[in-house]
Amino acid sequence: MSKVSIIFGTRPEAIKLAPVILALRSDPRFSCQVCVTAQHREMLDQVFDAFGINPDVDLDLMEPDQTLAGLTARAVETVDRFLVRSKPDLLLIQGDTTTTFCSALAGFYNHVPVGHVEAGLRTGNLDSPWPEEANRVLATRLTTLHFAPTELNKQNLLKDRVAPERIFVTGNTVIDALFLARDIIKEHPPAVPGLPEGLAAANGARLVLITGHRRENFGPGFESICKAIAELARRFPEIAFVYPVHLNPNVRKPVNQILRSAGTSNVHLIDPLPYLPFVAMMNRCTVILSDSGGVQEEAPSLGKPVLVMRDTTERPEAVIAGTVKLVGTDEGKIVEETSKLLTDKAVYDEMARAHNPYGDGKATGRIVTACAEFLGVSPPSNK
Ligand code: UD1
Ligand code: UDP
């Protein structure tokens, strides 16, 4: 039996690794150990409930308003100690967070081969997204197996001189997670905490769903985003603007200051939603405004138009297909593009097309097969 450790720390990593954890834990060829840095705390724990996953080891690293350097130092040291103790045959990491980079580095220091789920995303600009673009590039240098969601991601890795035999185009596991969530929701529609009665119902008012947390938007970017939301709420009093606000204090402060004082009763600022209610809200909404990576990947599968409040994206596939549009953080541009979608049916219909550029829901199986081949464990018996 081969020992695979999976390390992650934030909400999106947990969502995207949940299907891989479930698959490895139910496969007798592997012993799978889940270690969380808990770079996020509450937002990470929400994901465990959704998928029924308990971590084996919890490093409990989050500090309020943590700095990048402080978190990095704590993560490298504690993940290193974990790897010295657990000695896995393979370490799996995901994405582009501080936990991702630090775990890749600790794996390298311990001579543990690392498999990177969601490898090869690039904007080519180290300042955007910041610091994630650097985390991705650095993780690639330290990684042995590269699980690229798309062909374009594979091309990026080849440009970085990664050996072709180490790259596996798998699709993004976020689609596997989304399909799992969709099935659970169909059976058991979740309550949506924090919303007034009736608003979460499919026949409720039209609804714009908003998320935002990117560091490069802190300060003027967030102020501008919030002013745009306030203006939209004034222009469209019959539409609900639902914003589950990220727990980062650099996000909560401007959002609360600007939007709570705007006096717009149709803006609903709520706590981050657990994954199942959030997927239900993506399904239920008309339009999404977001700077999130994961949301850009999920929304096209649900046929929801996304206006991305960033200047760059490492996920151009849906932009090229025309269902996701980059609008930056300019107040006027956000108001104009959102208004167009809310008032012009032809513009809306053109963007609201369901398609799956990021995966077919079967990425997990491809990743598990590649891991098994790398580790030299035999294929599962069909008996
Ligand atoms: C992190 C990742 C980012 C990812 C995002 C997903 C880094 C540098 N950033 O950004 O790539 O897109 O997560 O959401 O890795 N906090 C809580 N409770 C939580 C989570 C956060 O209170 O459950 C607060 C804490 O004060 C914490 C702060 O938010 O110090 C920042 O958390 P951190 O993980 O450093 O950065 P994020 O902005 O969440
Ligand atoms: N998400 C969630 N609850 C929320 C907002 C987002 O469960 O209130 C999910 C969303 O569906 C996606 C992931 O969190 O799968 C994205 O996380 P985030 O935007 O924090 O990080 P990013 O993807 O930008 O790294």
CSV table of C-alpha atoms and ligand atoms in Angstrom, one decimal:
chain,number,residue,atom,x,y,z
A,1,MET,CA,0.0,0.0,0.0
A,2,SER,CA,1.4,3.5,-0.9
A,3,LYS,CA,1.1,6.3,1.5
A,4,VAL,CA,-0.2,9.6,0.0
A,5,SER,CA,-0.3,12.8,2.1
A,6,ILE,CA,-2.6,15.6,1.0
A,7,ILE,CA,-1.9,19.1,2.5
A,8,PHE,CA,-4.0,22.1,2.1
A,9,GLY,CA,-5.1,25.2,4.0
A,10,THR,CA,-7.8,27.3,2.4
A,11,ARG,CA,-11.5,27.0,1.3
A,12,PRO,CA,-10.8,26.6,-2.4
A,13,GLU,CA,-8.1,24.0,-1.9
A,14,ALA,CA,-10.4,22.0,0.3
A,15,ILE,CA,-13.2,22.1,-2.2
A,16,LYS,CA,-11.0,21.1,-5.1
A,17,LEU,CA,-9.2,18.3,-3.1
A,18,ALA,CA,-12.4,16.9,-1.5
A,19,PRO,CA,-13.1,14.6,-4.5
A,20,VAL,CA,-9.5,13.4,-4.5
A,21,ILE,CA,-9.5,12.7,-0.8
A,22,LEU,CA,-12.8,10.7,-1.1
A,23,ALA,CA,-11.4,8.7,-4.0
A,24,LEU,CA,-8.1,7.9,-2.3
A,25,ARG,CA,-9.7,7.0,1.0
A,26,SER,CA,-12.0,4.5,-0.7
A,27,ASP,CA,-9.2,2.9,-2.7
A,28,PRO,CA,-7.5,0.0,-0.9
A,29,ARG,CA,-4.2,0.6,-2.9
A,30,PHE,CA,-3.6,3.8,-0.9
A,31,SER,CA,-3.3,4.9,2.6
A,32,CYS,CA,-4.3,8.6,2.5
A,33,GLN,CA,-3.4,11.0,5.2
A,34,VAL,CA,-5.1,14.5,5.2
A,35,CYS,CA,-3.1,17.3,6.8
A,36,VAL,CA,-4.5,20.8,7.0
A,37,THR,CA,-2.4,23.9,7.7
A,38,ALA,CA,-5.6,25.7,8.5
A,39,GLN,CA,-4.3,28.8,6.8
A,40,HIS,CA,-8.1,29.5,6.9
A,41,ARG,CA,-10.1,28.4,9.9
A,42,GLU,CA,-13.9,28.9,9.7
A,43,MET,CA,-14.0,28.9,5.9
A,44,LEU,CA,-12.0,25.6,5.8
A,45,ASP,CA,-14.1,23.9,8.4
A,46,GLN,CA,-17.2,24.7,6.4
A,47,VAL,CA,-16.0,22.5,3.5
A,48,PHE,CA,-15.4,19.4,5.7
A,49,ASP,CA,-19.0,19.5,6.7
A,50,ALA,CA,-20.1,19.6,3.1
A,51,PHE,CA,-18.2,16.5,2.0
A,52,GLY,CA,-18.0,14.6,5.3
A,53,ILE,CA,-14.2,14.8,5.5
A,54,ASN,CA,-12.2,14.9,8.8
A,55,PRO,CA,-8.5,15.8,8.6
A,56,ASP,CA,-6.0,13.5,10.2
A,57,VAL,CA,-3.7,16.3,11.3
A,58,ASP,CA,-4.6,19.9,11.9
A,59,LEU,CA,-1.6,22.3,12.2
A,60,ASP,CA,-4.1,25.2,13.1
A,61,LEU,CA,-1.9,28.0,11.7
A,62,MET,CA,-4.3,30.8,11.1
A,63,GLU,CA,-3.8,34.1,13.0
A,64,PRO,CA,-6.1,37.1,12.6
A,65,ASP,CA,-4.9,39.4,9.9
A,66,GLN,CA,-1.8,37.2,9.2
A,67,THR,CA,1.1,38.5,7.1
A,68,LEU,CA,2.3,36.6,4.1
A,69,ALA,CA,5.8,36.3,5.6
A,70,GLY,CA,4.6,35.3,9.0
A,71,LEU,CA,2.3,32.6,7.6
A,72,THR,CA,5.0,31.4,5.2
A,73,ALA,CA,7.5,31.0,8.0
A,74,ARG,CA,5.0,29.1,10.2
A,75,ALA,CA,3.8,26.9,7.3
A,76,VAL,CA,7.2,25.8,6.0
A,77,GLU,CA,8.4,24.8,9.5
A,78,THR,CA,5.2,23.0,10.6
A,79,VAL,CA,4.7,21.2,7.3
A,80,ASP,CA,8.4,20.2,7.4
A,81,ARG,CA,7.9,18.6,10.8
A,82,PHE,CA,4.8,16.8,9.6
A,83,LEU,CA,6.6,15.3,6.6
A,84,VAL,CA,9.6,14.2,8.8
A,85,ARG,CA,7.1,12.4,11.0
A,86,SER,CA,4.8,10.9,8.3
A,87,LYS,CA,7.3,10.1,5.5
A,88,PRO,CA,4.7,9.8,2.7
A,89,ASP,CA,5.6,8.2,-0.7
A,90,LEU,CA,3.8,11.1,-2.4
A,91,LEU,CA,2.6,14.5,-1.3
A,92,LEU,CA,-0.4,16.1,-3.1
A,93,ILE,CA,-1.0,19.9,-3.1
A,94,GLN,CA,-3.5,22.1,-4.9
A,95,GLY,CA,-3.5,25.5,-6.5
A,96,ASP,CA,-1.6,28.7,-5.7
A,97,THR,CA,-1.9,29.7,-2.0
A,98,THR,CA,0.8,30.2,0.6
A,99,THR,CA,0.1,26.7,1.8
A,100,THR,CA,0.6,25.3,-1.7
A,101,PHE,CA,4.0,26.9,-2.1
A,102,CYS,CA,5.2,26.2,1.4
A,103,SER,CA,4.1,22.5,1.2
A,104,ALA,CA,5.9,22.1,-2.1
A,105,LEU,CA,9.1,23.6,-0.6
A,106,ALA,CA,8.8,21.4,2.5
A,107,GLY,CA,8.3,18.3,0.3
A,108,PHE,CA,11.4,19.3,-1.7
A,109,TYR,CA,13.4,19.7,1.5
A,110,ASN,CA,12.3,16.2,2.6
A,111,HIS,CA,12.9,14.5,-0.8
A,112,VAL,CA,9.2,13.7,-1.0
A,113,PRO,CA,7.8,13.8,-4.6
A,114,VAL,CA,5.1,16.3,-5.0
A,115,GLY,CA,2.0,16.1,-7.2
A,116,HIS,CA,0.4,19.5,-8.0
A,117,VAL,CA,-3.3,19.5,-8.7
A,118,GLU,CA,-4.3,22.5,-10.9
A,119,ALA,CA,-0.9,23.1,-12.3
A,120,GLY,CA,0.1,25.4,-15.2
A,121,LEU,CA,-2.3,28.3,-14.7
A,122,ARG,CA,-0.5,31.5,-15.6
A,123,THR,CA,-1.2,35.2,-16.2
A,124,GLY,CA,2.5,35.9,-16.9
A,125,ASN,CA,2.3,38.9,-14.5
A,126,LEU,CA,3.8,38.3,-11.0
A,127,ASP,CA,1.8,41.2,-9.6
A,128,SER,CA,-1.6,39.8,-10.7
A,129,PRO,CA,-2.9,37.8,-9.0
A,130,TRP,CA,-0.6,38.7,-6.2
A,131,PRO,CA,1.0,36.6,-4.6
A,132,GLU,CA,-0.6,33.6,-6.3
A,133,GLU,CA,1.2,33.9,-9.7
A,134,ALA,CA,4.5,33.6,-7.9
A,135,ASN,CA,3.2,30.7,-5.8
A,136,ARG,CA,2.2,28.8,-8.9
A,137,VAL,CA,5.5,29.4,-10.7
A,138,LEU,CA,7.5,28.4,-7.6
A,139,ALA,CA,5.4,25.3,-7.0
A,140,THR,CA,6.0,24.2,-10.6
A,141,ARG,CA,9.7,24.3,-10.1
A,142,LEU,CA,9.4,22.0,-7.0
A,143,THR,CA,6.9,19.6,-8.3
A,144,THR,CA,7.3,16.1,-9.8
A,145,LEU,CA,3.8,15.4,-11.2
A,146,HIS,CA,1.8,18.2,-12.8
A,147,PHE,CA,-2.0,17.8,-13.0
A,148,ALA,CA,-3.0,20.4,-15.6
A,149,PRO,CA,-6.8,21.2,-15.9
A,150,THR,CA,-6.7,22.2,-19.6
A,151,GLU,CA,-4.5,21.8,-22.7
A,152,LEU,CA,-3.6,25.5,-22.4
A,153,ASN,CA,-2.3,24.9,-18.9
A,154,LYS,CA,-0.2,22.0,-20.3
A,155,GLN,CA,1.3,24.4,-22.9
A,156,ASN,CA,2.2,26.9,-20.1
A,157,LEU,CA,4.1,24.1,-18.3
A,158,LEU,CA,5.9,23.1,-21.4
A,159,LYS,CA,7.0,26.7,-21.8
A,160,ASP,CA,8.4,26.4,-18.3
A,161,ARG,CA,10.4,23.4,-19.5
A,162,VAL,CA,8.5,20.8,-17.5
A,163,ALA,CA,9.0,17.3,-19.0
A,164,PRO,CA,6.0,16.3,-21.1
A,165,GLU,CA,5.8,12.9,-19.4
A,166,ARG,CA,5.3,14.5,-16.1
A,167,ILE,CA,2.2,16.5,-17.2
A,168,PHE,CA,-1.3,15.0,-17.1
A,169,VAL,CA,-4.2,16.9,-18.6
A,170,THR,CA,-7.0,15.9,-16.2
A,171,GLY,CA,-9.7,18.6,-16.1
A,172,ASN,CA,-10.2,20.6,-12.9
A,173,THR,CA,-11.4,18.8,-9.8
A,174,VAL,CA,-13.6,21.8,-9.0
A,175,ILE,CA,-16.1,20.4,-11.6
A,176,ASP,CA,-16.0,17.0,-9.8
A,177,ALA,CA,-16.7,18.8,-6.6
A,178,LEU,CA,-19.5,20.9,-8.2
A,179,PHE,CA,-21.2,17.8,-9.6
A,180,LEU,CA,-21.0,16.1,-6.2
A,181,ALA,CA,-22.5,19.2,-4.6
A,182,ARG,CA,-25.2,19.5,-7.3
A,183,ASP,CA,-26.3,15.9,-6.7
A,184,ILE,CA,-26.5,16.4,-2.9
A,185,ILE,CA,-28.4,19.7,-3.3
A,186,LYS,CA,-31.0,18.0,-5.6
A,187,GLU,CA,-31.7,15.5,-2.9
A,188,HIS,CA,-31.5,17.9,0.1
A,189,PRO,CA,-31.9,21.6,-0.8
A,190,PRO,CA,-29.8,23.4,1.7
A,191,ALA,CA,-30.9,26.4,3.8
A,192,VAL,CA,-29.0,29.6,3.0
A,193,PRO,CA,-28.0,31.2,6.3
A,194,GLY,CA,-28.3,35.0,6.6
A,195,LEU,CA,-30.9,35.6,3.9
A,196,PRO,CA,-34.4,36.9,4.5
A,197,GLU,CA,-37.2,34.4,4.1
A,198,GLY,CA,-38.1,33.6,0.5
A,199,LEU,CA,-35.1,35.2,-1.1
A,200,ALA,CA,-33.2,31.9,-1.6
A,201,ALA,CA,-36.3,30.3,-3.2
A,202,ALA,CA,-36.1,29.8,-7.0
A,203,ASN,CA,-39.1,32.0,-7.6
A,204,GLY,CA,-37.8,34.9,-5.4
A,205,ALA,CA,-36.6,38.3,-6.8
A,206,ARG,CA,-33.8,38.4,-9.5
A,207,LEU,CA,-30.5,38.1,-7.7
A,208,VAL,CA,-26.9,39.2,-8.3
A,209,LEU,CA,-24.3,37.1,-6.4
A,210,ILE,CA,-21.1,38.8,-5.4
A,211,THR,CA,-17.7,37.6,-4.1
A,212,GLY,CA,-14.4,39.3,-3.7
A,213,HIS,CA,-11.1,38.9,-1.9
A,214,ARG,CA,-8.1,39.5,-4.1
A,215,ARG,CA,-5.1,41.2,-2.4
A,216,GLU,CA,-4.3,43.3,-5.5
A,217,ASN,CA,-7.8,44.8,-5.1
A,218,PHE,CA,-7.3,45.9,-1.5
A,219,GLY,CA,-7.7,49.7,-1.0
A,220,PRO,CA,-8.9,51.6,-4.1
A,221,GLY,CA,-10.0,48.5,-5.9
A,222,PHE,CA,-12.4,47.4,-3.2
A,223,GLU,CA,-13.7,50.9,-2.6
A,224,SER,CA,-14.5,51.2,-6.3
A,225,ILE,CA,-16.2,47.7,-6.3
A,226,CYS,CA,-18.3,48.6,-3.3
A,227,LYS,CA,-19.3,52.0,-4.8
A,228,ALA,CA,-20.4,50.1,-8.0
A,229,ILE,CA,-22.5,47.7,-6.0
A,230,ALA,CA,-24.2,50.6,-4.2
A,231,GLU,CA,-24.9,52.3,-7.5
A,232,LEU,CA,-26.3,49.2,-9.0
A,233,ALA,CA,-28.5,48.6,-6.0
A,234,ARG,CA,-29.9,52.1,-6.3
A,235,ARG,CA,-30.6,51.6,-10.1
A,236,PHE,CA,-32.2,48.2,-9.7
A,237,PRO,CA,-34.2,48.4,-6.4
A,238,GLU,CA,-36.2,45.2,-7.4
A,239,ILE,CA,-33.1,43.1,-7.7
A,240,ALA,CA,-31.3,41.5,-4.6
A,241,PHE,CA,-27.6,41.9,-4.4
A,242,VAL,CA,-26.3,39.1,-2.2
A,243,TYR,CA,-22.7,39.3,-1.0
A,244,PRO,CA,-21.2,36.6,1.3
A,245,VAL,CA,-18.3,38.7,2.6
A,246,HIS,CA,-14.9,36.9,2.8
A,247,LEU,CA,-13.5,36.9,6.4
A,248,ASN,CA,-10.3,38.7,5.6
A,249,PRO,CA,-10.4,42.0,7.6
A,250,ASN,CA,-9.0,43.9,4.6
A,251,VAL,CA,-12.1,42.9,2.7
A,252,ARG,CA,-14.7,43.2,5.5
A,253,LYS,CA,-13.7,46.7,6.6
A,254,PRO,CA,-14.3,48.6,3.3
A,255,VAL,CA,-17.3,46.4,2.3
A,256,ASN,CA,-19.0,47.1,5.7
A,257,GLN,CA,-18.1,50.8,5.7
A,258,ILE,CA,-19.2,51.6,2.2
A,259,LEU,CA,-22.2,49.2,1.7
A,260,ARG,CA,-23.8,49.4,5.1
A,261,SER,CA,-23.8,53.2,5.0
A,262,ALA,CA,-25.2,53.3,1.4
A,263,GLY,CA,-28.7,52.8,2.8
A,264,THR,CA,-29.7,50.3,0.1
A,265,SER,CA,-32.0,47.6,1.6
A,266,ASN,CA,-31.6,45.3,-1.4
A,267,VAL,CA,-27.9,44.7,-0.6
A,268,HIS,CA,-27.5,41.6,1.6
A,269,LEU,CA,-24.1,41.4,3.3
A,270,ILE,CA,-23.8,37.9,4.8
A,271,ASP,CA,-21.1,35.6,6.2
A,272,PRO,CA,-19.2,33.3,3.8
A,273,LEU,CA,-21.7,30.5,2.8
A,274,PRO,CA,-20.9,26.8,3.3
A,275,TYR,CA,-20.2,25.2,-0.1
A,276,LEU,CA,-23.7,23.6,-0.6
A,277,PRO,CA,-25.7,26.8,-0.1
A,278,PHE,CA,-23.2,28.7,-2.1
A,279,VAL,CA,-23.6,26.3,-5.1
A,280,ALA,CA,-27.4,26.6,-4.6
A,281,MET,CA,-27.1,30.4,-4.8
A,282,MET,CA,-24.9,30.2,-8.0
A,283,ASN,CA,-27.6,28.0,-9.5
A,284,ARG,CA,-30.3,30.5,-8.4
A,285,CYS,CA,-28.8,33.8,-9.3
A,286,THR,CA,-29.0,35.8,-12.6
A,287,VAL,CA,-25.5,37.2,-12.7
A,288,ILE,CA,-22.3,36.8,-10.7
A,289,LEU,CA,-19.8,39.5,-10.0
A,290,SER,CA,-16.5,38.0,-8.6
A,291,ASP,CA,-12.8,38.1,-8.5
A,292,SER,CA,-12.6,34.5,-7.4
A,293,GLY,CA,-10.7,31.8,-9.3
A,294,GLY,CA,-13.0,28.9,-8.4
A,295,VAL,CA,-16.2,30.8,-9.2
A,296,GLN,CA,-14.9,31.6,-12.7
A,297,GLU,CA,-14.6,27.9,-13.2
A,298,GLU,CA,-17.9,26.7,-11.7
A,299,ALA,CA,-20.2,29.4,-13.2
A,300,PRO,CA,-19.8,28.3,-16.8
A,301,SER,CA,-20.9,24.8,-15.9
A,302,LEU,CA,-24.1,26.3,-14.4
A,303,GLY,CA,-24.7,28.6,-17.4
A,304,LYS,CA,-24.3,31.8,-15.3
A,305,PRO,CA,-22.5,34.8,-16.7
A,306,VAL,CA,-19.6,36.1,-14.6
A,307,LEU,CA,-18.2,39.6,-14.7
A,308,VAL,CA,-14.6,39.2,-13.3
A,309,MET,CA,-13.5,42.2,-11.3
A,310,ARG,CA,-9.9,41.9,-12.2
A,311,ASP,CA,-7.6,43.1,-15.0
A,312,THR,CA,-6.1,39.7,-15.8
A,313,THR,CA,-7.1,36.1,-15.6
A,314,GLU,CA,-5.2,32.8,-15.7
A,315,ARG,CA,-8.5,31.2,-16.8
A,316,PRO,CA,-9.0,32.5,-20.3
A,317,GLU,CA,-10.9,29.5,-21.6
A,318,ALA,CA,-14.4,30.8,-20.6
A,319,VAL,CA,-13.5,34.4,-21.6
A,320,ILE,CA,-12.7,33.2,-25.1
A,321,ALA,CA,-16.0,31.2,-25.1
A,322,GLY,CA,-17.8,34.5,-24.2
A,323,THR,CA,-19.4,33.4,-20.9
A,324,VAL,CA,-17.0,35.2,-18.6
A,325,LYS,CA,-15.9,38.8,-19.1
A,326,LEU,CA,-13.1,40.8,-17.5
A,327,VAL,CA,-14.4,44.2,-16.2
A,328,GLY,CA,-11.6,45.2,-13.8
A,329,THR,CA,-12.4,47.3,-10.8
A,330,ASP,CA,-13.4,50.6,-12.4
A,331,GLU,CA,-16.8,51.7,-10.8
A,332,GLY,CA,-18.3,52.9,-14.1
A,333,LYS,CA,-17.3,49.8,-16.1
A,334,ILE,CA,-18.8,47.4,-13.5
A,335,VAL,CA,-22.0,49.4,-13.4
A,336,GLU,CA,-22.2,49.6,-17.2
A,337,GLU,CA,-21.5,45.9,-17.9
A,338,THR,CA,-23.8,44.7,-15.1
A,339,SER,CA,-26.6,47.0,-16.2
A,340,LYS,CA,-26.3,45.7,-19.7
A,341,LEU,CA,-26.7,42.1,-18.5
A,342,LEU,CA,-29.7,43.0,-16.3
A,343,THR,CA,-31.6,44.9,-19.0
A,344,ASP,CA,-30.7,43.5,-22.4
A,345,LYS,CA,-32.0,40.0,-23.0
A,346,ALA,CA,-29.9,39.4,-26.1
A,347,VAL,CA,-26.7,40.4,-24.3
A,348,TYR,CA,-27.7,38.2,-21.3
A,349,ASP,CA,-28.6,35.1,-23.5
A,350,GLU,CA,-25.3,35.4,-25.3
A,351,MET,CA,-23.4,35.0,-22.0
A,352,ALA,CA,-25.7,32.6,-20.2
A,353,ARG,CA,-24.7,29.4,-21.9
A,354,ALA,CA,-23.8,26.3,-20.0
A,355,HIS,CA,-20.4,24.7,-21.0
A,356,ASN,CA,-17.6,22.9,-19.3
A,357,PRO,CA,-14.2,24.4,-20.4
A,358,TYR,CA,-12.6,23.4,-17.1
A,359,GLY,CA,-13.5,19.7,-16.9
A,360,ASP,CA,-16.0,16.9,-17.3
A,361,GLY,CA,-16.3,15.9,-13.7
A,362,LYS,CA,-13.8,13.0,-14.1
A,363,ALA,CA,-10.5,14.8,-13.2
A,364,THR,CA,-10.2,12.8,-9.9
A,365,GLY,CA,-10.0,9.4,-11.6
A,366,ARG,CA,-7.3,10.6,-14.0
A,367,ILE,CA,-5.3,12.0,-11.1
A,368,VAL,CA,-5.6,8.8,-9.0
A,369,THR,CA,-4.5,6.7,-12.1
A,370,ALA,CA,-1.4,8.9,-12.7
A,371,CYS,CA,-0.5,8.7,-9.0
A,372,ALA,CA,-0.9,4.9,-9.0
A,373,GLU,CA,1.3,4.6,-12.1
A,374,PHE,CA,3.9,6.8,-10.6
A,375,LEU,CA,4.0,4.9,-7.3
A,376,GLY,CA,4.0,1.5,-9.2
A,377,VAL,CA,0.8,0.2,-7.5
A,378,SER,CA,-1.2,-2.2,-9.6
A,379,PRO,CA,-4.6,-1.2,-11.2
A,380,PRO,CA,-7.6,-1.9,-9.0
A,381,SER,CA,-9.0,-5.4,-9.4
A,382,ASN,CA,-12.4,-5.6,-11.1
A,383,LYS,CA,-13.6,-8.3,-8.7
B,1,UD1,C1,-6.1,33.1,0.7
B,1,UD1,C2,-5.1,32.9,-0.4
B,1,UD1,C3,-5.7,33.2,-1.8
B,1,UD1,C4,-7.0,32.4,-2.0
B,1,UD1,C5,-7.9,32.8,-0.8
B,1,UD1,C6,-9.2,32.0,-0.9
B,1,UD1,C7,-2.7,33.3,0.1
B,1,UD1,C8,-1.7,34.3,0.2
B,1,UD1,N1,-4.0,33.8,-0.2
B,1,UD1,O1,-6.4,34.5,0.8
B,1,UD1,O2,-4.8,32.8,-2.8
B,1,UD1,O3,-7.5,32.8,-3.2
B,1,UD1,O4,-7.3,32.4,0.4
B,1,UD1,O5,-10.2,32.5,-0.1
B,1,UD1,O6,-2.5,32.2,0.2
B,1,UD1,N2,-9.7,34.7,7.9
B,1,UD1,C9,-10.5,34.3,9.0
B,1,UD1,N3,-11.1,33.0,8.9
B,1,UD1,C10,-11.0,32.3,7.8
B,1,UD1,C11,-10.2,32.7,6.7
B,1,UD1,C12,-9.6,34.0,6.8
B,1,UD1,O7,-10.7,35.0,10.0
B,1,UD1,O8,-11.5,31.2,7.8
B,1,UD1,C13,-9.1,36.0,8.0
B,1,UD1,C14,-7.9,36.0,9.0
B,1,UD1,O9,-7.9,37.3,9.7
B,1,UD1,C15,-6.7,35.8,8.2
B,1,UD1,C16,-7.1,36.6,6.9
B,1,UD1,O10,-8.5,36.4,6.8
B,1,UD1,O11,-5.5,36.2,8.7
B,1,UD1,C17,-6.3,36.3,5.7
B,1,UD1,O12,-6.3,35.0,5.4
B,1,UD1,P1,-5.2,34.4,4.3
B,1,UD1,O13,-5.4,33.0,4.1
B,1,UD1,O14,-3.9,34.9,4.7
B,1,UD1,O15,-5.5,35.2,3.0
B,1,UD1,P2,-6.9,35.3,2.1
B,1,UD1,O16,-7.1,36.7,1.7
B,1,UD1,O17,-7.9,34.5,2.8
B,2,UDP,N1,-17.4,29.6,-2.1
B,2,UDP,C1,-18.2,29.1,-1.0
B,2,UDP,N2,-18.8,30.1,-0.2
B,2,UDP,C2,-18.8,31.4,-0.4
B,2,UDP,C3,-18.0,31.8,-1.6
B,2,UDP,C4,-17.4,30.9,-2.4
B,2,UDP,O1,-18.2,27.9,-0.7
B,2,UDP,O2,-19.4,32.2,0.3
B,2,UDP,C5,-16.7,28.6,-2.9
B,2,UDP,C6,-16.9,28.7,-4.4
B,2,UDP,O3,-18.0,28.0,-4.9
B,2,UDP,C7,-15.5,28.2,-5.0
B,2,UDP,C8,-14.6,28.6,-3.9
B,2,UDP,O4,-15.3,28.9,-2.7
B,2,UDP,O5,-15.5,26.8,-5.1
B,2,UDP,C9,-13.7,29.8,-4.3
B,2,UDP,O6,-13.0,30.3,-3.1
B,2,UDP,P1,-12.4,31.7,-3.1
B,2,UDP,O7,-13.1,32.6,-4.0
B,2,UDP,O8,-12.3,32.1,-1.6
B,2,UDP,O9,-10.9,31.4,-3.6
B,2,UDP,P2,-10.3,31.4,-5.1
B,2,UDP,O10,-11.0,30.4,-5.9
B,2,UDP,O11,-10.3,32.8,-5.6
B,2,UDP,O12,-8.8,31.0,-4.8
